[in-house]
Each structure stands twice: as structure tokens, then as C-alpha cells.
Short mmCIF file of C-alpha atoms in Angstrom, two decimals:
data_model
loop_
_atom_site.label_atom_id
_atom_site.label_comp_id
_atom_site.label_asym_id
_atom_site.label_seq_id
_atom_site.Cartn_x
_atom_site.Cartn_y
_atom_site.Cartn_z
CA LEU A 1 -20.49 -9.69 9.00
CA GLN A 2 -22.07 -6.30 8.26
CA ALA A 3 -23.30 -5.82 4.69
CA ARG A 4 -25.97 -4.08 2.64
CA GLY A 5 -27.25 -4.48 -0.91
CA ASN A 6 -29.95 -5.97 -3.10
CA ILE A 7 -30.73 -9.67 -2.88
CA LYS A 8 -33.42 -11.72 -4.65
CA ILE A 9 -34.49 -15.37 -4.56
CA SER A 10 -35.57 -17.00 -7.80
CA GLY A 11 -36.28 -20.46 -9.23
CA SER A 12 -39.08 -22.98 -9.52
CA GLN A 13 -37.29 -25.98 -8.04
CA LEU A 14 -34.48 -26.83 -5.63
CA PRO A 15 -31.98 -25.38 -5.23
CA TYR A 16 -33.39 -21.83 -5.29
CA GLU A 17 -30.89 -19.22 -6.44
CA ILE A 18 -29.97 -16.28 -4.22
CA SER A 19 -28.47 -13.54 -6.40
CA GLY A 20 -27.66 -9.84 -6.16
CA ASN A 21 -25.02 -7.35 -5.12
CA VAL A 22 -23.76 -6.57 -1.59
CA ASP A 23 -21.23 -4.14 -0.12
CA ILE A 24 -19.43 -5.50 2.95
CA ALA A 25 -18.81 -2.76 5.51
CA GLN A 26 -17.15 -5.03 8.05
CA GLY A 27 -16.34 -8.73 8.13
CA LEU A 28 -14.32 -11.26 10.13
CA TYR A 29 -12.88 -14.67 9.22
CA ALA A 30 -11.69 -16.41 12.39
CA GLN A 31 -11.33 -20.07 11.34
CA SER A 32 -7.91 -21.66 11.70
CA PHE A 33 -6.08 -22.42 8.46
CA SER A 34 -5.18 -25.83 9.89
CA LYS A 35 -8.83 -26.95 9.76
CA LYS A 36 -9.63 -28.78 6.56
CA SER A 37 -12.60 -27.77 4.47
CA ASN A 38 -15.23 -30.27 3.39
CA GLY A 39 -15.46 -28.66 -0.02
CA GLY A 40 -12.96 -28.11 -2.80
CA ALA A 41 -11.52 -31.03 -4.71
CA LYS A 42 -13.26 -33.54 -2.43
CA SER A 43 -16.72 -32.60 -3.76
CA ARG A 44 -15.40 -32.46 -7.31
CA PHE A 45 -14.45 -36.16 -7.25
CA ALA A 46 -17.24 -37.36 -4.95
CA PRO A 47 -19.38 -40.39 -5.95
CA ASP A 48 -22.61 -39.74 -7.88
CA ALA A 49 -24.74 -40.60 -4.82
CA VAL A 50 -23.05 -37.88 -2.81
CA GLU A 51 -23.39 -35.38 -5.64
CA GLY A 52 -27.07 -36.22 -5.81
CA GLN A 53 -27.45 -35.42 -2.12
CA LYS A 54 -25.70 -32.07 -2.63
CA SER A 55 -28.15 -31.21 -5.42
CA ASN A 56 -30.90 -31.27 -2.80
CA GLN A 57 -29.53 -28.13 -1.16
CA ILE A 58 -32.27 -25.58 -0.61
CA PHE A 59 -30.25 -22.55 -1.79
CA SER A 60 -27.42 -21.81 -4.20
CA LEU A 61 -25.61 -18.46 -4.19
CA ASN A 62 -24.70 -16.21 -7.10
CA ILE A 63 -23.76 -12.97 -5.35
CA ASP A 64 -21.31 -10.21 -6.26
CA ALA A 65 -19.64 -8.99 -3.04
CA ASN A 66 -17.53 -5.84 -2.76
CA ALA A 67 -15.37 -5.23 0.33
CA PRO A 68 -13.52 -1.88 -0.10
CA ASN A 69 -11.98 -2.27 3.38
CA GLY A 70 -12.59 -3.70 6.81
CA PHE A 71 -12.59 -7.44 6.03
CA TRP A 72 -10.37 -9.01 8.71
CA VAL A 73 -8.74 -12.42 8.96
CA ARG A 74 -7.86 -13.24 12.58
CA ASN A 75 -6.72 -16.71 13.66
CA ASP A 76 -3.75 -18.51 15.17
CA VAL A 77 -1.27 -17.40 12.48
CA MET A 78 -2.66 -14.22 10.89
CA GLU A 79 -4.18 -10.87 11.79
CA SER A 80 -4.74 -8.92 8.58
CA GLU A 81 -7.19 -6.60 6.80
CA PHE A 82 -8.14 -7.13 3.15
CA LYS A 83 -10.14 -5.48 0.38
CA GLY A 84 -11.48 -6.99 -2.83
CA LYS A 85 -14.33 -8.00 -5.10
CA VAL A 86 -15.54 -11.59 -5.44
CA ARG A 87 -18.50 -13.54 -6.77
CA LEU A 88 -19.86 -16.13 -4.33
CA LEU A 89 -21.08 -19.29 -6.06
CA GLY A 90 -22.66 -22.54 -4.92
CA PRO A 91 -24.38 -23.81 -1.77
CA PRO A 92 -23.62 -21.94 1.49
CA ASP A 93 -21.81 -24.93 3.05
CA ASP A 94 -19.50 -25.37 0.01
CA LEU A 95 -18.92 -21.89 -1.40
CA LYS A 96 -16.66 -21.19 -4.38
CA MET A 97 -15.36 -17.77 -5.43
CA LEU A 98 -14.36 -15.81 -8.51
CA GLY A 99 -12.46 -12.53 -8.11
CA GLU A 100 -9.50 -11.23 -6.14
CA ALA A 101 -8.50 -9.80 -2.76
CA ASN A 102 -5.60 -7.51 -1.80
CA LEU A 103 -3.91 -6.70 1.50
CA ILE A 104 -4.46 -3.41 3.33
CA GLN A 105 -2.39 -4.19 6.43
CA GLY A 106 -1.50 -7.10 8.65
CA LYS A 107 1.00 -9.58 10.04
CA VAL A 108 1.54 -13.33 10.05
CA LEU A 109 3.40 -15.73 12.37
CA PHE A 110 6.14 -17.99 11.00
CA LYS A 111 7.56 -20.39 13.60
CA ASP A 112 6.04 -18.13 16.31
CA ARG A 113 7.92 -15.09 14.93
CA PRO A 114 5.85 -12.14 13.67
CA PHE A 115 6.26 -11.01 10.06
CA VAL A 116 4.75 -7.73 8.84
CA LEU A 117 2.95 -8.30 5.55
CA GLU A 118 4.08 -5.96 2.76
CA SER A 119 1.73 -7.16 0.03
CA VAL A 120 -0.73 -9.99 -0.56
CA LYS A 121 -2.78 -10.66 -3.70
CA VAL A 122 -5.19 -13.60 -3.86
CA GLU A 123 -6.94 -14.64 -7.08
CA PHE A 124 -9.99 -16.91 -7.00
CA ASP A 125 -10.06 -18.25 -10.56
CA SER A 126 -12.11 -21.48 -10.42
CA PRO A 127 -15.90 -21.82 -9.99
CA THR A 128 -15.58 -25.56 -9.17
CA VAL A 129 -12.51 -25.94 -6.92
CA PHE A 130 -11.48 -23.70 -4.03
CA ASP A 131 -7.72 -23.50 -4.74
CA PRO A 132 -6.81 -19.80 -5.12
CA LYS A 133 -3.57 -18.42 -6.53
CA PHE A 134 -1.65 -16.04 -4.28
CA ASN A 135 1.48 -13.91 -4.15
CA ALA A 136 2.66 -12.52 -0.80
CA SER A 137 5.70 -10.87 0.76
CA ALA A 138 6.50 -10.16 4.42
CA VAL A 139 9.41 -8.87 6.52
CA SER A 140 10.59 -9.38 10.10
CA ASP A 141 13.39 -7.86 12.19
CA GLN A 142 15.44 -10.63 13.82
CA GLY A 143 18.15 -8.88 15.83
CA GLN A 144 20.52 -7.17 13.42
CA TYR A 145 18.95 -8.95 10.42
CA LYS A 146 15.88 -8.02 8.40
CA VAL A 147 14.39 -11.22 6.99
CA ARG A 148 12.08 -11.16 3.96
CA VAL A 149 9.95 -14.06 2.74
CA VAL A 150 8.16 -14.19 -0.61
CA ALA A 151 5.52 -16.91 -1.07
CA PHE A 152 3.60 -17.71 -4.24
CA GLY A 153 1.59 -20.46 -5.87
CA ARG A 154 -1.76 -22.03 -5.01
CA GLY A 155 -3.23 -23.12 -1.72
CA SER A 156 -2.56 -26.76 -2.65
CA LYS A 157 0.97 -26.19 -3.99
CA TRP A 158 3.11 -23.18 -3.14
CA LYS A 159 6.73 -22.11 -2.71
CA ALA A 160 8.51 -19.74 -0.33
CA GLU A 161 11.83 -17.92 -0.87
CA PHE A 162 13.84 -16.30 1.96
CA SER A 163 16.37 -13.47 1.90
CA SER A 164 17.95 -11.18 4.49
CA THR A 165 19.75 -7.87 5.00
CA PRO A 166 22.68 -8.20 5.76
CA TYR A 167 22.96 -11.24 3.49
CA LEU A 168 22.64 -14.74 4.95
CA PRO A 169 22.42 -18.08 3.13
CA GLU A 170 18.92 -19.56 3.26
CA GLN A 171 20.03 -22.29 5.67
CA GLU A 172 21.35 -19.64 8.09
CA ILE A 173 18.02 -17.79 7.81
CA PHE A 174 16.19 -20.98 8.86
CA SER A 175 18.55 -21.29 11.83
CA LEU A 176 17.88 -17.66 12.75
CA LEU A 177 14.10 -18.17 12.63
CA THR A 178 14.07 -21.45 14.55
CA SER A 179 16.70 -20.81 17.24
CA GLY A 180 17.19 -17.03 17.15
CA THR A 181 20.89 -17.31 16.21
CA THR A 182 23.02 -18.14 13.18
CA SER A 183 25.84 -20.67 13.28
CA GLN A 184 28.41 -17.85 13.65
CA ASP A 185 26.45 -16.30 16.50
CA THR A 186 26.35 -19.67 18.26
CA LEU A 187 30.16 -19.88 18.11
CA ARG A 188 30.41 -16.44 19.71
CA ILE A 189 28.22 -17.30 22.68
CA ARG A 190 29.97 -18.76 25.71
CA ASN A 191 28.23 -21.25 28.00
CA ARG A 192 27.51 -18.70 30.71
CA ASP A 193 26.03 -16.30 28.15
CA ARG A 194 23.70 -19.04 26.87
CA THR A 195 21.83 -18.72 30.18
CA TYR A 196 20.91 -15.12 29.31
CA VAL A 197 19.80 -16.15 25.82
CA ASN A 198 17.61 -18.90 27.25
CA GLN A 199 16.08 -16.37 29.66
CA GLY A 200 15.18 -14.12 26.73
CA GLU A 201 13.72 -16.99 24.70
CA ALA A 202 11.67 -18.17 27.68
CA ALA A 203 10.34 -14.65 28.26
CA SER A 204 9.43 -14.34 24.58
CA LEU A 205 7.54 -17.66 24.61
CA ILE A 206 5.65 -16.73 27.78
CA LEU A 207 4.64 -13.33 26.39
CA HIS A 208 3.50 -14.95 23.15
CA SER A 209 1.45 -17.61 24.94
CA LEU A 210 -0.26 -14.95 27.04
CA GLN A 211 -0.88 -12.81 23.91
CA PHE A 212 0.76 -9.93 25.80
CA GLY A 213 2.27 -8.47 22.63
CA GLN A 214 -1.06 -8.52 20.79
CA ASP A 215 -2.82 -6.77 23.67
CA VAL A 216 -0.15 -4.07 23.84
CA GLN A 217 -0.35 -3.47 20.08
CA LYS A 218 -4.15 -3.23 20.07
CA LYS A 219 -4.19 -0.72 22.95
CA THR A 220 -1.12 1.40 22.15
CA GLY A 221 -0.11 0.66 18.57
CA PHE A 222 3.32 -0.59 19.72
CA GLN A 223 4.60 -4.05 18.79
CA PHE A 224 6.38 -5.65 21.77
CA ASP A 225 9.09 -8.30 21.45
CA VAL A 226 12.03 -9.85 23.32
CA GLN A 227 15.20 -10.36 21.26
CA GLU A 228 18.88 -11.08 21.83
CA ALA A 229 21.43 -8.28 22.35
CA LEU A 230 24.67 -9.23 20.59
CA ASP A 231 27.45 -6.78 19.71
CA ALA A 232 27.79 -6.95 15.92
CA GLN A 233 30.98 -4.82 16.08
CA VAL A 234 32.94 -7.67 17.69
CA GLY A 235 34.29 -10.01 15.01
CA MET A 236 35.64 -13.54 14.97
CA SER A 237 39.31 -14.27 14.35
CA VAL A 238 41.03 -17.58 13.59
CA PHE A 239 44.34 -16.17 14.88
CA ARG A 240 43.32 -15.59 18.50
CA PRO A 241 40.78 -17.07 20.96
CA GLN A 242 38.02 -14.92 22.37
CA THR A 243 38.66 -13.44 25.79
CA ALA A 244 36.48 -14.20 28.78
CA ASN A 245 34.57 -10.90 28.60
CA GLU A 246 34.30 -10.65 24.83
CA ASN A 247 30.87 -10.18 23.29
CA PRO A 248 28.48 -11.37 26.03
CA VAL A 249 24.77 -11.49 25.26
CA ALA A 250 21.56 -10.63 27.12
CA PRO A 251 17.79 -10.38 26.49
CA LYS A 252 16.69 -7.16 24.82
CA VAL A 253 13.22 -5.56 24.94
CA VAL A 254 12.15 -4.07 21.59
CA LEU A 255 9.24 -1.71 20.85
CA LYS A 256 8.19 -1.09 17.24
CA ARG A 257 5.61 1.15 15.66
CA LYS A 258 4.54 2.35 12.23
CA LEU A 259 4.56 6.16 11.94
CA GLY A 260 2.49 6.89 8.89
CA ARG A 261 2.43 4.86 5.71
CA ASN A 262 6.17 4.83 4.90
CA LEU A 263 8.04 5.18 8.21
CA GLY A 264 8.67 2.48 10.80
CA LEU A 265 10.52 3.03 14.11
CA SER A 266 12.14 0.46 16.42
CA VAL A 267 13.64 1.09 19.89
CA GLY A 268 15.45 -1.63 21.86
CA SER A 269 17.28 -1.90 25.18
CA THR A 270 18.69 -4.69 27.36
CA VAL A 271 16.76 -5.64 30.48
CA GLY A 272 19.49 -5.40 33.11
CA VAL A 273 21.16 -8.84 32.98
CA GLY A 274 24.52 -9.76 31.51
CA ALA A 275 27.73 -7.77 31.42
CA GLN A 276 26.75 -5.20 28.79
CA ASN A 277 24.01 -2.68 28.22
CA GLN A 278 22.79 -2.13 24.67
CA ARG A 279 20.53 0.59 23.31
CA GLU A 280 19.47 0.68 19.68
CA VAL A 281 17.19 2.87 17.57
CA SER A 282 16.42 2.08 13.93
CA ALA A 283 14.12 3.67 11.37
CA ASP A 284 12.99 2.35 7.98
CA TYR A 285 11.63 4.78 5.38
CA THR A 286 10.05 3.31 2.25
CA LEU A 287 10.89 5.46 -0.77
CA SER A 288 9.11 3.13 -3.21
CA PRO A 289 8.19 -0.57 -3.47
CA VAL A 290 11.78 -1.08 -4.66
CA PHE A 291 13.90 1.23 -2.46
CA THR A 292 14.02 1.55 1.35
CA VAL A 293 16.37 3.63 3.52
CA ARG A 294 17.33 2.30 6.96
CA GLY A 295 19.16 4.29 9.64
CA ILE A 296 20.52 2.58 12.79
CA TRP A 297 22.01 4.11 15.95
CA SER A 298 23.39 1.73 18.60
CA SER A 299 25.34 2.01 21.82
CA PHE A 300 27.15 -0.66 23.90
CA GLU A 301 28.40 -0.07 27.42
CA ASP A 302 30.43 -2.55 29.49
CA PHE A 303 29.30 -2.59 33.13
CA ASN A 304 32.72 -3.71 34.37
CA THR A 305 35.04 -1.34 32.51
CA ARG A 306 32.51 1.41 31.71
CA ASP A 307 33.80 1.34 28.14
CA ALA A 308 31.18 2.60 25.69
CA ARG A 309 30.95 2.31 21.92
CA THR A 310 28.49 4.14 19.72
CA SER A 311 27.84 3.55 16.04
CA PHE A 312 25.56 4.91 13.34
CA GLY A 313 24.74 3.27 10.02
CA LEU A 314 22.73 4.20 6.95
CA ASP A 315 21.71 1.62 4.34
CA LEU A 316 19.90 1.86 1.01
CA LYS A 317 18.02 -1.36 0.25
CA PHE A 318 17.03 -2.48 -3.23
CA ASN A 319 14.33 -5.16 -3.50
CA ARG A 320 13.23 -6.52 -6.84
CA LYS A 321 11.46 -9.79 -7.54
CA PHE A 322 12.05 -11.62 -10.80
CA LYS A 323 9.61 -14.32 -11.91
#
């Protein structure tokens, strides 16, 4: 933590009060969210004897802290930068807060899949219980689908809503996030193609465990991922069975990068296994918090027949949240 400001200690008996104003130039919170705090509601309902022990703390804080940027949260599920203003209250080992914090940039992992955070607002509204209100939204590209999650509530009780473009029922979105495929995609994959999918999933897990993607992003700005190449132009039909060479799959390497504040670019290509070669380039341009334009260019080439198909698509997305 790097901070500067004016601090004073006052009082004639324990606990002495530390008060003042500080500006945080740079800060880091690295504790895992899975670790339980000793404070919060537990101290609120503690027996009188325990409360009496806590009153013997040497210091109690009453500090206004301003972090205009540069306060990072880095742990096993999040890597994000925040800004905000809060008042720190109470003993150092059981701090409470009043104020709010807002996202600058960042990402979060959901079932080991990275989501880019679009917005996060956290409100600390209780001086006695650490149970902040929050509202957050994040997006993730999962193959041909763009999945969005909106979460809101309090730390002790919250709710998450999922949506996708193109549209998928929520149950299909869960299947996509957990296994990488929807139920329709699973029907399209033959047994021999499942080997290629498993290869891609294994490679993705290995890269994630080695933090390869995080290292690449820190050094180059590119986000690295392994996904599944599946030809979305090939449809299912109840009137005919699929042929032996129809719609095979293979692992696909994807590189993503933000170009400025509103433009994101993604480039993907298969890694040389399977019966088809896929190349895909997509760009998302944010016109406003409500409207986004997405352009996609993709090409499929069959190694056996040398048949090639190229497509280009342009979508206008409308996103509006109703409370």
C-alpha cells in the first residue's frame, strides 16, 4: 500500500482514535475470497465477554481514504483495478467501511473461464457489519457465443442472471460454461471428433494451471485461450443422418486484445489437428453502454476435399437491464 495524507492520534483512554484523510496512490488486495473473515456479523452477535476483549484494542480507525485509481484486487478468481472513496472504521483487525468503489478494468474467473468485467459498483453502507451491496456485469466469448452475466445483491445474499448472443436458454449456457458445448453441439460431435475436443480442453486446463495466459497478457497485452472450432454453418436435420465427414471439430487457439477503450479484437485459428482448418477474426465496438456492433469474418477449409467456405457477419447488440 502506498498512501499519503494527514493522520492524528487522539484520546485519553483505550482505544485511541486514529483519524484523518489519506490518498491511496497504489494498493493491492491479494487475499482469497474463499477465506472467511473473523469480523462482520460474527462480532455483532458475539458474547459480552468477547466484546469486552475487543474494547481493549489499542487503536480504532476513523479515516477517510480516497483511491482515484491503482487499487488492485488480485487473487485466485479476480484481477481487477478499482477506484473509490471510503471511510475506514473500527479496530484494524476488524475494519468496517462506509462509501463506494467502482471498477476501472479487470476480469474474473467463473468455472475456470475468464470473464471481462464491464462494470462493478460496490456500496459499503453499514458501520457495524461488513456486508456490502454490489452490482456487476461481465462478458466472455465462448466459441461462437458471447455470454453475459449480471450479478447483484449483497455479499451474504446475491443473485446472478445469464444471457447470451446468439440466444441460449440459461440451462444451455451452464452447459456451455461447464463442458464447453451445448446439448446441440454434443449431438453434432462424433466419437472420433471428441478426441480432438478433449485435447483442446486438456491443453486449456494445462495452460490455466501454469498461468501461461496470465503471463502472456501481462507481457504483451494479449489474452490467450484454447477453444473449440466448430462449423456453425452446418445445421442439423431430422430428415437425414450426418455424413462421416460432416462438421468435425478441433482445438482452436484464440488471441484477444483491447484496442483502446471501445474496440476489442479477437483472432482464432485451429492448431493443425482434425479434418478442417478454421480461421476467424471478430471485432466488437462499443457505441454506448446499451449498443455494441460486432463484425465476424470466418473461413473453413476441408483438408481432404480442399473445399473452402468464407462468411462475414455484422450484428448490432442491444443490452438493457431492468430492475
